[in-house]
mmCIF file of C-alpha atoms in Angstrom:
data_model
loop_
_atom_site.group_PDB
_atom_site.id
_atom_site.type_symbol
_atom_site.label_atom_id
_atom_site.label_comp_id
_atom_site.label_asym_id
_atom_site.label_seq_id
_atom_site.Cartn_x
_atom_site.Cartn_y
_atom_site.Cartn_z
ATOM 1 C CA MET K 1 -0.019 -0.027 -0.032
ATOM 2 C CA LYS K 2 1.201 3.523 -0.888
ATOM 3 C CA PHE K 3 0.976 6.589 1.386
ATOM 4 C CA TYR K 4 0.805 10.032 -0.027
ATOM 5 C CA PRO K 5 1.371 13.342 2.032
ATOM 6 C CA TYR K 6 -1.497 14.931 0.311
ATOM 7 C CA LYS K 7 -5.231 14.281 -0.639
ATOM 8 C CA ARG K 8 -6.126 11.938 -3.422
ATOM 9 C CA LEU K 9 -9.146 10.197 -4.927
ATOM 10 C CA ASN K 10 -9.738 6.934 -3.188
ATOM 11 C CA ARG K 11 -11.106 4.914 -6.395
ATOM 12 C CA PRO K 12 -9.367 4.319 -9.738
ATOM 13 C CA ILE K 13 -9.733 5.741 -13.119
ATOM 14 C CA THR K 14 -11.793 3.745 -15.565
ATOM 15 C CA LEU K 15 -9.998 3.716 -18.943
ATOM 16 C CA ARG K 16 -11.619 2.427 -22.141
ATOM 17 C CA VAL K 17 -10.491 2.032 -25.751
ATOM 18 C CA THR K 18 -13.492 3.249 -27.913
ATOM 19 C CA SER K 19 -12.162 3.012 -31.470
ATOM 20 C CA ALA K 20 -8.957 1.696 -33.458
ATOM 21 C CA SER K 21 -7.819 2.398 -36.876
ATOM 22 C CA LEU K 22 -4.624 1.522 -38.796
ATOM 23 C CA LYS K 23 -2.691 3.895 -41.110
ATOM 24 C CA LEU K 24 -1.483 2.056 -44.252
ATOM 25 C CA PRO K 25 1.531 2.727 -46.323
ATOM 26 C CA ASP K 26 -0.442 4.526 -49.036
ATOM 27 C CA GLY K 27 -1.841 6.964 -46.383
ATOM 28 C CA THR K 28 -5.311 5.507 -46.208
ATOM 29 C CA ARG K 29 -6.864 4.288 -42.944
ATOM 30 C CA ASP K 30 -8.583 1.014 -42.114
ATOM 31 C CA HIS K 31 -11.112 1.603 -39.412
ATOM 32 C CA LEU K 32 -11.313 -1.788 -37.273
ATOM 33 C CA ASP K 33 -14.461 -2.940 -35.902
ATOM 34 C CA THR K 34 -15.066 -3.586 -32.214
ATOM 35 C CA SER K 35 -13.830 -7.022 -32.379
ATOM 36 C CA ALA K 36 -10.275 -5.661 -32.363
ATOM 37 C CA TYR K 37 -10.562 -4.513 -28.737
ATOM 38 C CA SER K 38 -12.089 -6.059 -25.596
ATOM 39 C CA THR K 39 -13.209 -3.929 -22.630
ATOM 40 C CA GLN K 40 -13.582 -7.158 -20.656
ATOM 41 C CA GLN K 41 -9.930 -8.289 -21.226
ATOM 42 C CA ARG K 42 -8.658 -4.606 -21.485
ATOM 43 C CA THR K 43 -6.882 -5.772 -24.767
ATOM 44 C CA VAL K 44 -6.447 -4.280 -28.097
ATOM 45 C CA ALA K 45 -5.410 -6.695 -31.076
ATOM 46 C CA LEU K 46 -3.944 -4.675 -33.901
ATOM 47 C CA GLY K 47 -3.365 -7.728 -35.999
ATOM 48 C CA VAL K 48 -7.141 -8.326 -36.524
ATOM 49 C CA ALA K 49 -7.128 -6.891 -39.969
ATOM 50 C CA GLN K 50 -4.011 -8.958 -40.983
ATOM 51 C CA HIS K 51 -2.195 -5.991 -42.449
ATOM 52 C CA GLU K 52 1.457 -6.791 -42.028
ATOM 53 C CA ASP K 53 2.782 -3.362 -43.348
ATOM 54 C CA TRP K 54 0.703 -0.812 -41.296
ATOM 55 C CA VAL K 55 2.572 2.328 -40.200
ATOM 56 C CA SER K 56 0.684 3.435 -37.086
ATOM 57 C CA ALA K 57 -2.586 2.834 -35.186
ATOM 58 C CA ARG K 58 -4.804 5.402 -33.696
ATOM 59 C CA LEU K 59 -6.639 4.376 -30.557
ATOM 60 C CA GLY K 60 -9.839 6.326 -29.336
ATOM 61 C CA LEU K 61 -9.696 6.775 -25.700
ATOM 62 C CA SER K 62 -12.282 7.428 -22.889
ATOM 63 C CA ALA K 63 -11.594 7.916 -19.153
ATOM 64 C CA THR K 64 -14.052 8.213 -16.364
ATOM 65 C CA LEU K 65 -12.734 9.882 -13.166
ATOM 66 C CA PRO K 66 -13.932 8.820 -9.641
ATOM 67 C CA PRO K 67 -16.592 10.948 -7.972
ATOM 68 C CA GLY K 68 -15.228 14.084 -6.394
ATOM 69 C CA ALA K 69 -12.586 14.709 -8.952
ATOM 70 C CA THR K 70 -14.236 17.907 -10.405
ATOM 71 C CA ALA K 71 -15.968 18.963 -7.230
ATOM 72 C CA ALA K 72 -15.914 22.748 -6.617
ATOM 73 C CA ASP K 73 -14.369 22.182 -3.223
ATOM 74 C CA ALA K 74 -11.782 19.720 -4.284
ATOM 75 C CA PRO K 75 -8.366 20.347 -2.639
ATOM 76 C CA TRP K 76 -6.683 20.600 -6.054
ATOM 77 C CA SER K 77 -6.439 22.750 -9.255
ATOM 78 C CA ASP K 78 -5.130 22.438 -12.809
ATOM 79 C CA LEU K 79 -6.523 19.009 -13.175
ATOM 80 C CA ARG K 80 -5.288 17.012 -16.122
ATOM 81 C CA VAL K 81 -5.719 13.498 -17.324
ATOM 82 C CA LEU K 82 -2.778 11.698 -19.115
ATOM 83 C CA VAL K 83 -2.647 8.353 -20.805
ATOM 84 C CA VAL K 84 0.717 6.658 -20.942
ATOM 85 C CA LEU K 85 1.593 3.899 -23.438
ATOM 86 C CA THR K 86 4.665 2.039 -22.256
ATOM 87 C CA ASP K 87 6.665 -0.719 -23.890
ATOM 88 C CA GLY K 88 9.178 -2.387 -21.509
ATOM 89 C CA GLU K 89 10.812 -4.298 -24.456
ATOM 90 C CA THR K 90 11.717 -1.331 -26.640
ATOM 91 C CA ASN K 91 11.759 1.207 -23.877
ATOM 92 C CA VAL K 92 9.380 3.468 -25.696
ATOM 93 C CA ARG K 93 6.917 5.709 -23.691
ATOM 94 C CA THR K 94 4.049 7.752 -25.453
ATOM 95 C CA VAL K 95 2.193 10.287 -23.338
ATOM 96 C CA VAL K 96 -1.059 12.113 -24.545
ATOM 97 C CA THR K 97 -3.425 14.372 -22.682
ATOM 98 C CA LEU K 98 -7.162 13.802 -22.821
ATOM 99 C CA ASP K 99 -9.775 16.586 -23.107
ATOM 100 C CA GLN K 100 -12.638 17.053 -20.770
ATOM 101 C CA ASP K 101 -15.939 16.297 -22.392
ATOM 102 C CA ALA K 102 -17.732 19.106 -20.871
ATOM 103 C CA PRO K 103 -17.210 21.627 -17.844
ATOM 104 C CA GLU K 104 -17.326 19.664 -14.568
ATOM 105 C CA SER K 105 -17.814 16.383 -16.489
ATOM 106 C CA LYS K 106 -16.108 13.129 -15.104
ATOM 107 C CA GLU K 107 -15.672 12.089 -18.644
ATOM 108 C CA TRP K 108 -12.419 12.770 -20.695
ATOM 109 C CA SER K 109 -11.531 11.577 -24.084
ATOM 110 C CA GLY K 110 -8.984 11.693 -26.860
ATOM 111 C CA ASP K 111 -6.801 9.513 -28.934
ATOM 112 C CA ILE K 112 -3.218 8.149 -29.034
ATOM 113 C CA GLU K 113 -1.040 7.187 -31.934
ATOM 114 C CA VAL K 114 0.741 3.847 -31.645
ATOM 115 C CA LEU K 115 3.744 3.738 -34.061
ATOM 116 C CA ARG K 116 4.422 0.236 -35.627
ATOM 117 C CA ASP K 117 8.120 0.530 -35.511
ATOM 118 C CA ASP K 118 8.360 1.496 -31.827
ATOM 119 C CA HIS K 119 6.746 -1.845 -30.649
ATOM 120 C CA VAL K 120 7.664 -5.555 -31.008
ATOM 121 C CA ALA K 121 4.569 -7.306 -29.321
ATOM 122 C CA ARG K 122 2.807 -5.836 -26.278
ATOM 123 C CA ALA K 123 2.556 -2.398 -24.669
ATOM 124 C CA THR K 124 0.634 -1.240 -21.688
ATOM 125 C CA LEU K 125 -1.918 1.552 -21.705
ATOM 126 C CA ALA K 126 -2.623 3.397 -18.359
ATOM 127 C CA ALA K 127 -4.364 6.595 -17.262
ATOM 128 C CA HIS K 128 -3.344 9.113 -14.577
ATOM 129 C CA ALA K 129 -5.024 12.119 -13.254
ATOM 130 C CA VAL K 130 -2.579 14.892 -12.096
ATOM 131 C CA ALA K 131 -3.162 18.174 -10.438
ATOM 132 C CA THR K 132 -1.676 20.937 -8.307
ATOM 133 C CA VAL K 133 -2.099 20.035 -4.587
ATOM 134 C CA ASP K 134 -0.873 22.058 -1.754
ATOM 135 C CA GLY K 135 0.814 24.315 -4.360
ATOM 136 C CA VAL K 136 2.805 21.469 -5.731
ATOM 137 C CA PRO K 137 1.946 20.825 -9.538
ATOM 138 C CA GLY K 138 2.027 17.484 -11.373
ATOM 139 C CA ARG K 139 0.904 15.476 -8.245
ATOM 140 C CA SER K 140 -0.837 12.177 -9.048
ATOM 141 C CA ILE K 141 -4.360 12.065 -7.540
ATOM 142 C CA ALA K 142 -5.700 8.943 -9.133
ATOM 143 C CA GLU K 143 -4.745 6.225 -11.818
ATOM 144 C CA THR K 144 -6.134 3.222 -13.354
ATOM 145 C CA ASP K 145 -6.167 -0.049 -11.355
ATOM 146 C CA ASP K 146 -5.902 -2.366 -14.371
ATOM 147 C CA ASP K 147 -3.871 -1.396 -17.460
ATOM 148 C CA TRP K 148 -4.810 -2.131 -21.010
ATOM 149 C CA THR K 149 -2.667 -4.307 -23.171
ATOM 150 C CA VAL K 150 -2.032 -3.151 -26.757
ATOM 151 C CA ASP K 151 -0.734 -6.070 -28.934
ATOM 152 C CA VAL K 152 0.566 -5.070 -32.309
ATOM 153 C CA THR K 153 0.586 -8.550 -33.671
ATOM 154 C CA ALA K 154 -2.385 -10.507 -32.199
ATOM 155 C CA GLU K 155 -5.399 -11.151 -34.388
ATOM 156 C CA GLU K 156 -7.936 -11.159 -31.523
ATOM 157 C CA PRO K 157 -8.194 -9.714 -28.017
ATOM 158 C CA LEU K 158 -7.132 -12.864 -26.035
ATOM 159 C CA GLY K 159 -9.249 -14.325 -23.389
ATOM 160 C CA GLY K 160 -12.801 -13.341 -24.506
ATOM 161 C CA LEU K 161 -15.543 -13.302 -21.823
ATOM 162 C CA ARG K 162 -14.290 -14.793 -18.431
ATOM 163 C CA LEU K 163 -16.889 -17.399 -17.415
ATOM 164 C CA ASP K 164 -16.926 -20.693 -15.597
ATOM 165 C CA VAL K 165 -17.831 -23.937 -17.487
ATOM 166 C CA LYS K 166 -19.350 -26.973 -15.533
ATOM 167 C CA GLN K 167 -20.378 -30.219 -16.809
ATOM 168 C CA VAL K 168 -23.547 -31.492 -15.134
ATOM 169 C CA GLY K 169 -26.104 -34.238 -15.763
ATOM 170 C CA PHE K 170 -29.141 -32.049 -15.760
ATOM 171 C CA SER K 171 -31.788 -34.857 -15.286
ATOM 172 C CA LYS K 172 -30.339 -35.948 -11.707
ATOM 173 C CA SER K 173 -28.349 -32.882 -10.731
ATOM 174 C CA SER K 174 -28.571 -31.602 -7.165
ATOM 175 C CA ARG K 175 -29.528 -28.354 -8.743
ATOM 176 C CA GLU K 176 -33.198 -29.175 -8.954
ATOM 177 C CA TRP K 177 -34.059 -26.169 -11.257
ATOM 178 C CA LEU K 178 -31.943 -27.921 -13.868
ATOM 179 C CA HIS K 179 -34.374 -30.842 -14.137
ATOM 180 C CA ALA K 180 -36.678 -28.736 -16.203
ATOM 181 C CA TYR K 181 -34.018 -28.355 -18.886
ATOM 182 C CA ALA K 182 -32.990 -31.960 -19.160
ATOM 183 C CA ASP K 183 -33.194 -31.865 -23.009
ATOM 184 C CA ALA K 184 -31.042 -28.696 -23.371
ATOM 185 C CA PRO K 185 -27.454 -29.224 -24.388
ATOM 186 C CA TRP K 186 -26.525 -26.228 -22.207
ATOM 187 C CA VAL K 187 -27.981 -23.305 -20.056
ATOM 188 C CA VAL K 188 -26.314 -20.086 -18.988
ATOM 189 C CA ASP K 189 -26.400 -19.055 -15.317
ATOM 190 C CA ALA K 190 -25.603 -15.242 -14.926
ATOM 191 C CA SER K 191 -26.539 -14.967 -11.293
ATOM 192 C CA GLY K 192 -23.175 -15.624 -9.751
ATOM 193 C CA ARG K 193 -19.891 -13.846 -9.442
ATOM 194 C CA LEU K 194 -18.995 -14.959 -12.902
ATOM 195 C CA PRO K 195 -21.357 -16.171 -15.617
ATOM 196 C CA THR K 196 -21.536 -19.975 -15.541
ATOM 197 C CA VAL K 197 -22.238 -22.292 -18.624
ATOM 198 C CA LEU K 198 -23.623 -25.538 -17.478
ATOM 199 C CA VAL K 199 -23.060 -28.288 -20.166
ATOM 200 C CA ASN K 200 -25.570 -31.241 -19.999
ATOM 201 C CA THR K 201 -23.663 -34.538 -19.874
ATOM 202 C CA ASP K 202 -26.769 -36.507 -20.327
ATOM 203 C CA ILE K 203 -26.612 -35.824 -24.014
ATOM 204 C CA GLU K 204 -24.568 -38.720 -25.282
ATOM 205 C CA GLY K 205 -21.337 -37.677 -26.944
ATOM 206 C CA PHE K 206 -21.844 -33.991 -26.522
ATOM 207 C CA SER K 207 -19.046 -33.623 -23.905
ATOM 208 C CA ASP K 208 -16.620 -35.425 -26.051
ATOM 209 C CA LEU K 209 -17.368 -33.288 -29.084
ATOM 210 C CA LEU K 210 -16.973 -30.179 -26.924
ATOM 211 C CA GLY K 211 -13.553 -31.325 -26.061
ATOM 212 C CA ALA K 212 -12.403 -32.236 -29.501
ATOM 213 C CA GLU K 213 -8.972 -30.925 -30.303
ATOM 214 C CA SER K 214 -7.961 -32.923 -33.379
ATOM 215 C CA GLY K 215 -7.484 -31.192 -36.743
ATOM 216 C CA GLY K 216 -10.400 -33.134 -38.417
ATOM 217 C CA PHE K 217 -13.901 -31.998 -39.175
ATOM 218 C CA GLU K 218 -14.856 -32.688 -35.527
ATOM 219 C CA SER K 219 -12.817 -29.785 -34.358
ATOM 220 C CA LYS K 220 -14.591 -27.536 -36.803
ATOM 221 C CA VAL K 221 -17.865 -28.647 -35.349
ATOM 222 C CA HIS K 222 -16.420 -28.012 -31.878
ATOM 223 C CA GLU K 223 -15.565 -24.477 -32.790
ATOM 224 C CA MET K 224 -19.050 -23.891 -34.069
ATOM 225 C CA LEU K 225 -20.634 -25.216 -30.896
ATOM 226 C CA VAL K 226 -18.373 -23.054 -28.729
ATOM 227 C CA SER K 227 -19.108 -19.897 -30.643
ATOM 228 C CA GLN K 228 -22.928 -20.760 -30.451
ATOM 229 C CA MET K 229 -22.402 -21.246 -26.621
ATOM 230 C CA ALA K 230 -20.544 -17.986 -26.436
ATOM 231 C CA THR K 231 -23.330 -16.101 -28.333
ATOM 232 C CA ASP K 232 -25.987 -17.394 -25.884
ATOM 233 C CA VAL K 233 -23.680 -16.353 -22.973
ATOM 234 C CA TRP K 234 -23.065 -12.795 -24.300
ATOM 235 C CA THR K 235 -26.821 -12.462 -24.851
ATOM 236 C CA ALA K 236 -27.689 -13.779 -21.356
ATOM 237 C CA VAL K 237 -25.062 -11.652 -19.541
ATOM 238 C CA PHE K 238 -26.168 -8.556 -21.328
ATOM 239 C CA HIS K 239 -29.739 -8.903 -20.219
ATOM 240 C CA SER K 240 -28.651 -9.768 -16.745
ATOM 241 C CA SER K 241 -26.376 -6.839 -16.546
ATOM 242 C CA LEU K 242 -29.320 -4.626 -17.562
ATOM 243 C CA GLY K 243 -31.618 -6.109 -14.933
ATOM 244 C CA ASP K 244 -30.789 -4.318 -11.823
ATOM 245 C CA LEU K 245 -29.229 -1.130 -12.716
ATOM 246 C CA GLU K 246 -28.787 1.611 -10.114
ATOM 247 C CA VAL K 247 -29.861 5.025 -11.226
ATOM 248 C CA GLU K 248 -28.905 8.603 -10.408
ATOM 249 C CA PRO K 249 -31.326 11.124 -8.780
ATOM 250 C CA ASP K 250 -32.026 12.369 -12.258
ATOM 251 C CA GLY K 251 -32.883 9.057 -13.565
ATOM 252 C CA SER K 252 -29.738 8.258 -15.455
ATOM 253 C CA PRO K 253 -28.495 4.682 -15.242
ATOM 254 C CA VAL K 254 -25.096 3.882 -13.529
ATOM 255 C CA PHE K 255 -22.756 1.254 -14.930
ATOM 256 C CA PRO K 256 -22.151 -1.692 -12.415
ATOM 257 C CA THR K 257 -18.578 -1.955 -11.080
ATOM 258 C CA ASP K 258 -18.217 -5.756 -11.655
ATOM 259 C CA TRP K 259 -18.123 -7.875 -14.774
ATOM 260 C CA GLN K 260 -21.640 -6.729 -15.587
ATOM 261 C CA GLY K 261 -20.453 -3.181 -16.216
ATOM 262 C CA GLU K 262 -17.601 -4.534 -18.430
ATOM 263 C CA VAL K 263 -20.051 -6.515 -20.515
ATOM 264 C CA LEU K 264 -22.341 -3.527 -21.059
ATOM 265 C CA ARG K 265 -19.269 -1.335 -22.165
ATOM 266 C CA GLU K 266 -18.239 -4.139 -24.483
ATOM 267 C CA MET K 267 -21.550 -4.585 -26.171
ATOM 268 C CA LEU K 268 -23.136 -1.207 -26.150
ATOM 269 C CA PRO K 269 -21.090 0.162 -29.220
ATOM 270 C CA ASP K 270 -22.711 -2.482 -31.201
ATOM 271 C CA VAL K 271 -26.120 -2.357 -29.718
ATOM 272 C CA VAL K 272 -26.398 1.582 -30.024
ATOM 273 C CA PRO K 273 -23.667 2.491 -32.407
ATOM 274 C CA GLY K 274 -22.467 6.064 -32.959
ATOM 275 C CA VAL K 275 -22.827 7.382 -29.581
ATOM 276 C CA HIS K 276 -20.839 7.482 -26.398
ATOM 277 C CA VAL K 277 -21.263 4.488 -24.197
ATOM 278 C CA GLU K 278 -22.883 6.499 -21.389
ATOM 279 C CA GLU K 279 -25.570 7.730 -23.884
ATOM 280 C CA ALA K 280 -25.942 4.173 -25.265
ATOM 281 C CA LEU K 281 -26.843 2.903 -21.753
ATOM 282 C CA ARG K 282 -29.376 5.696 -21.302
ATOM 283 C CA GLN K 283 -31.051 4.908 -24.638
ATOM 284 C CA VAL K 284 -31.156 1.208 -23.801
ATOM 285 C CA GLN K 285 -32.536 1.766 -20.384
ATOM 286 C CA ARG K 286 -35.330 4.078 -21.749
ATOM 287 C CA ARG K 287 -36.356 1.333 -24.242
ATOM 288 C CA ARG K 288 -36.255 -1.427 -21.691
ATOM 289 C CA THR K 289 -38.337 0.480 -19.151
ATOM 290 C CA GLY K 290 -40.480 2.477 -21.677
ATOM 291 C CA ASP K 291 -43.368 1.703 -23.945
ATOM 292 C CA ALA K 292 -41.610 1.063 -27.195
ATOM 293 C CA GLY K 293 -38.402 0.078 -28.786
ATOM 294 C CA TRP K 294 -37.328 -2.753 -26.645
ATOM 295 C CA VAL K 295 -38.390 -5.662 -28.853
ATOM 296 C CA GLU K 296 -36.891 -3.951 -31.907
ATOM 297 C CA LEU K 297 -33.506 -3.458 -30.013
ATOM 298 C CA GLN K 298 -33.071 -7.413 -29.681
ATOM 299 C CA THR K 299 -31.760 -7.692 -33.186
ATOM 300 C CA ARG K 300 -28.931 -5.457 -32.308
ATOM 301 C CA VAL K 301 -28.317 -7.329 -29.054
ATOM 302 C CA HIS K 302 -28.057 -10.681 -30.960
ATOM 303 C CA TYR K 303 -25.841 -8.985 -33.529
ATOM 304 C CA ALA K 304 -23.637 -7.680 -30.858
ATOM 305 C CA ALA K 305 -23.362 -11.213 -29.166
ATOM 306 C CA VAL K 306 -22.605 -12.934 -32.495
ATOM 307 C CA ARG K 307 -19.798 -10.548 -33.148
ATOM 308 C CA ARG K 308 -18.154 -10.919 -29.753
ATOM 309 C CA ALA K 309 -18.480 -14.673 -30.012
ATOM 310 C CA GLY K 310 -16.732 -14.963 -33.364
ATOM 311 C CA ALA K 311 -19.671 -16.934 -34.809
ATOM 312 C CA SER K 312 -18.964 -15.856 -38.549
ATOM 313 C CA LYS K 313 -15.350 -17.051 -38.291
ATOM 314 C CA ALA K 314 -16.434 -20.379 -36.674
ATOM 315 C CA LEU K 315 -19.132 -20.826 -39.366
ATOM 316 C CA ALA K 316 -16.746 -19.996 -42.288
ATOM 317 C CA ASN K 317 -14.149 -22.507 -40.967
ATOM 318 C CA ALA K 318 -16.737 -25.247 -40.608
ATOM 319 C CA LEU K 319 -18.063 -24.698 -44.234
ATOM 320 C CA ARG K 320 -14.392 -24.849 -45.445
ATOM 321 C CA GLY K 321 -13.922 -28.044 -43.627
ATOM 322 C CA LEU K 322 -17.222 -29.511 -45.029
ATOM 323 C CA GLN K 323 -16.164 -28.532 -48.567
ATOM 324 C CA HIS K 324 -12.833 -30.098 -48.148
ATOM 325 C CA LEU K 325 -14.486 -33.258 -46.633
ATOM 326 C CA ASN K 326 -16.861 -33.489 -49.795
ATOM 327 C CA ARG K 327 -13.995 -33.095 -52.173
ATOM 328 C CA GLY K 328 -12.150 -35.882 -50.488
ATOM 329 C CA ASP K 329 -15.174 -38.229 -50.628
ATOM 330 C CA LYS K 330 -15.590 -37.435 -54.415
ATOM 331 C CA SER K 331 -11.974 -38.292 -55.106
#
């Protein structure tokens, strides 16, 4: 634990990557979609577009300061928010200053340029709030708890949604509520500390197929099943995360501070595209609790879940495997 001889904020800064684009050798930009970065894993994968010769990457950034940071009676002045990109392998450090979205706002935003030649593999991204305290400028009053990782070669944000997978015989499980789902291959339980996928071992051969790791067609089917399962998980946890939102006195919903908040920040850019994530949450909450628009939004929710689960890639791989199998049978 660190001790400081001056007042600081007692909660961390929340840092998010909100966009990513690559500058190519001909000067054009390839704007990457949201599958290039994961709020849940705090990871950016700049190899997602498979450009081997990109020059630089521009990351859009958003930081939320803890309550009290911009209070009129705060014991500091000249508040600034800095984002630092650090690469320990190449000893490169890049620092940018974010802009406050509005006077007295806790939200700050901006972007940072990542030069390809400056990095070999992974760099870390952190935010710091600095201010003048007790007459001393540049004192740190808050920082991020968990840094982001920027990977210049990875093709996907590693890890995906953290969840627990358990294999259970539904028909005879001690979890009596599972008996009603005895013919389901899996169900998602989003009520715990982490979302849990319960796989039904009563379905003969299903567990073996899920565990397939060979290079044959079974592995392609395995990939499709896992992506379908992940789609169900993302959909379930999105709805679960919306189920019990706290609201400000003015009625504005507040992001949860656990994995549910991370899920919302991850999916909302695809559910309500083109707006700041806080506004997206307000729009979704109005539709969910209002008289209209909630049913129509389900298509966007499913689309966001499919993208996060990588279902299109899994389907394409399975189709290629099937075509290869058919060609082998004909020969």
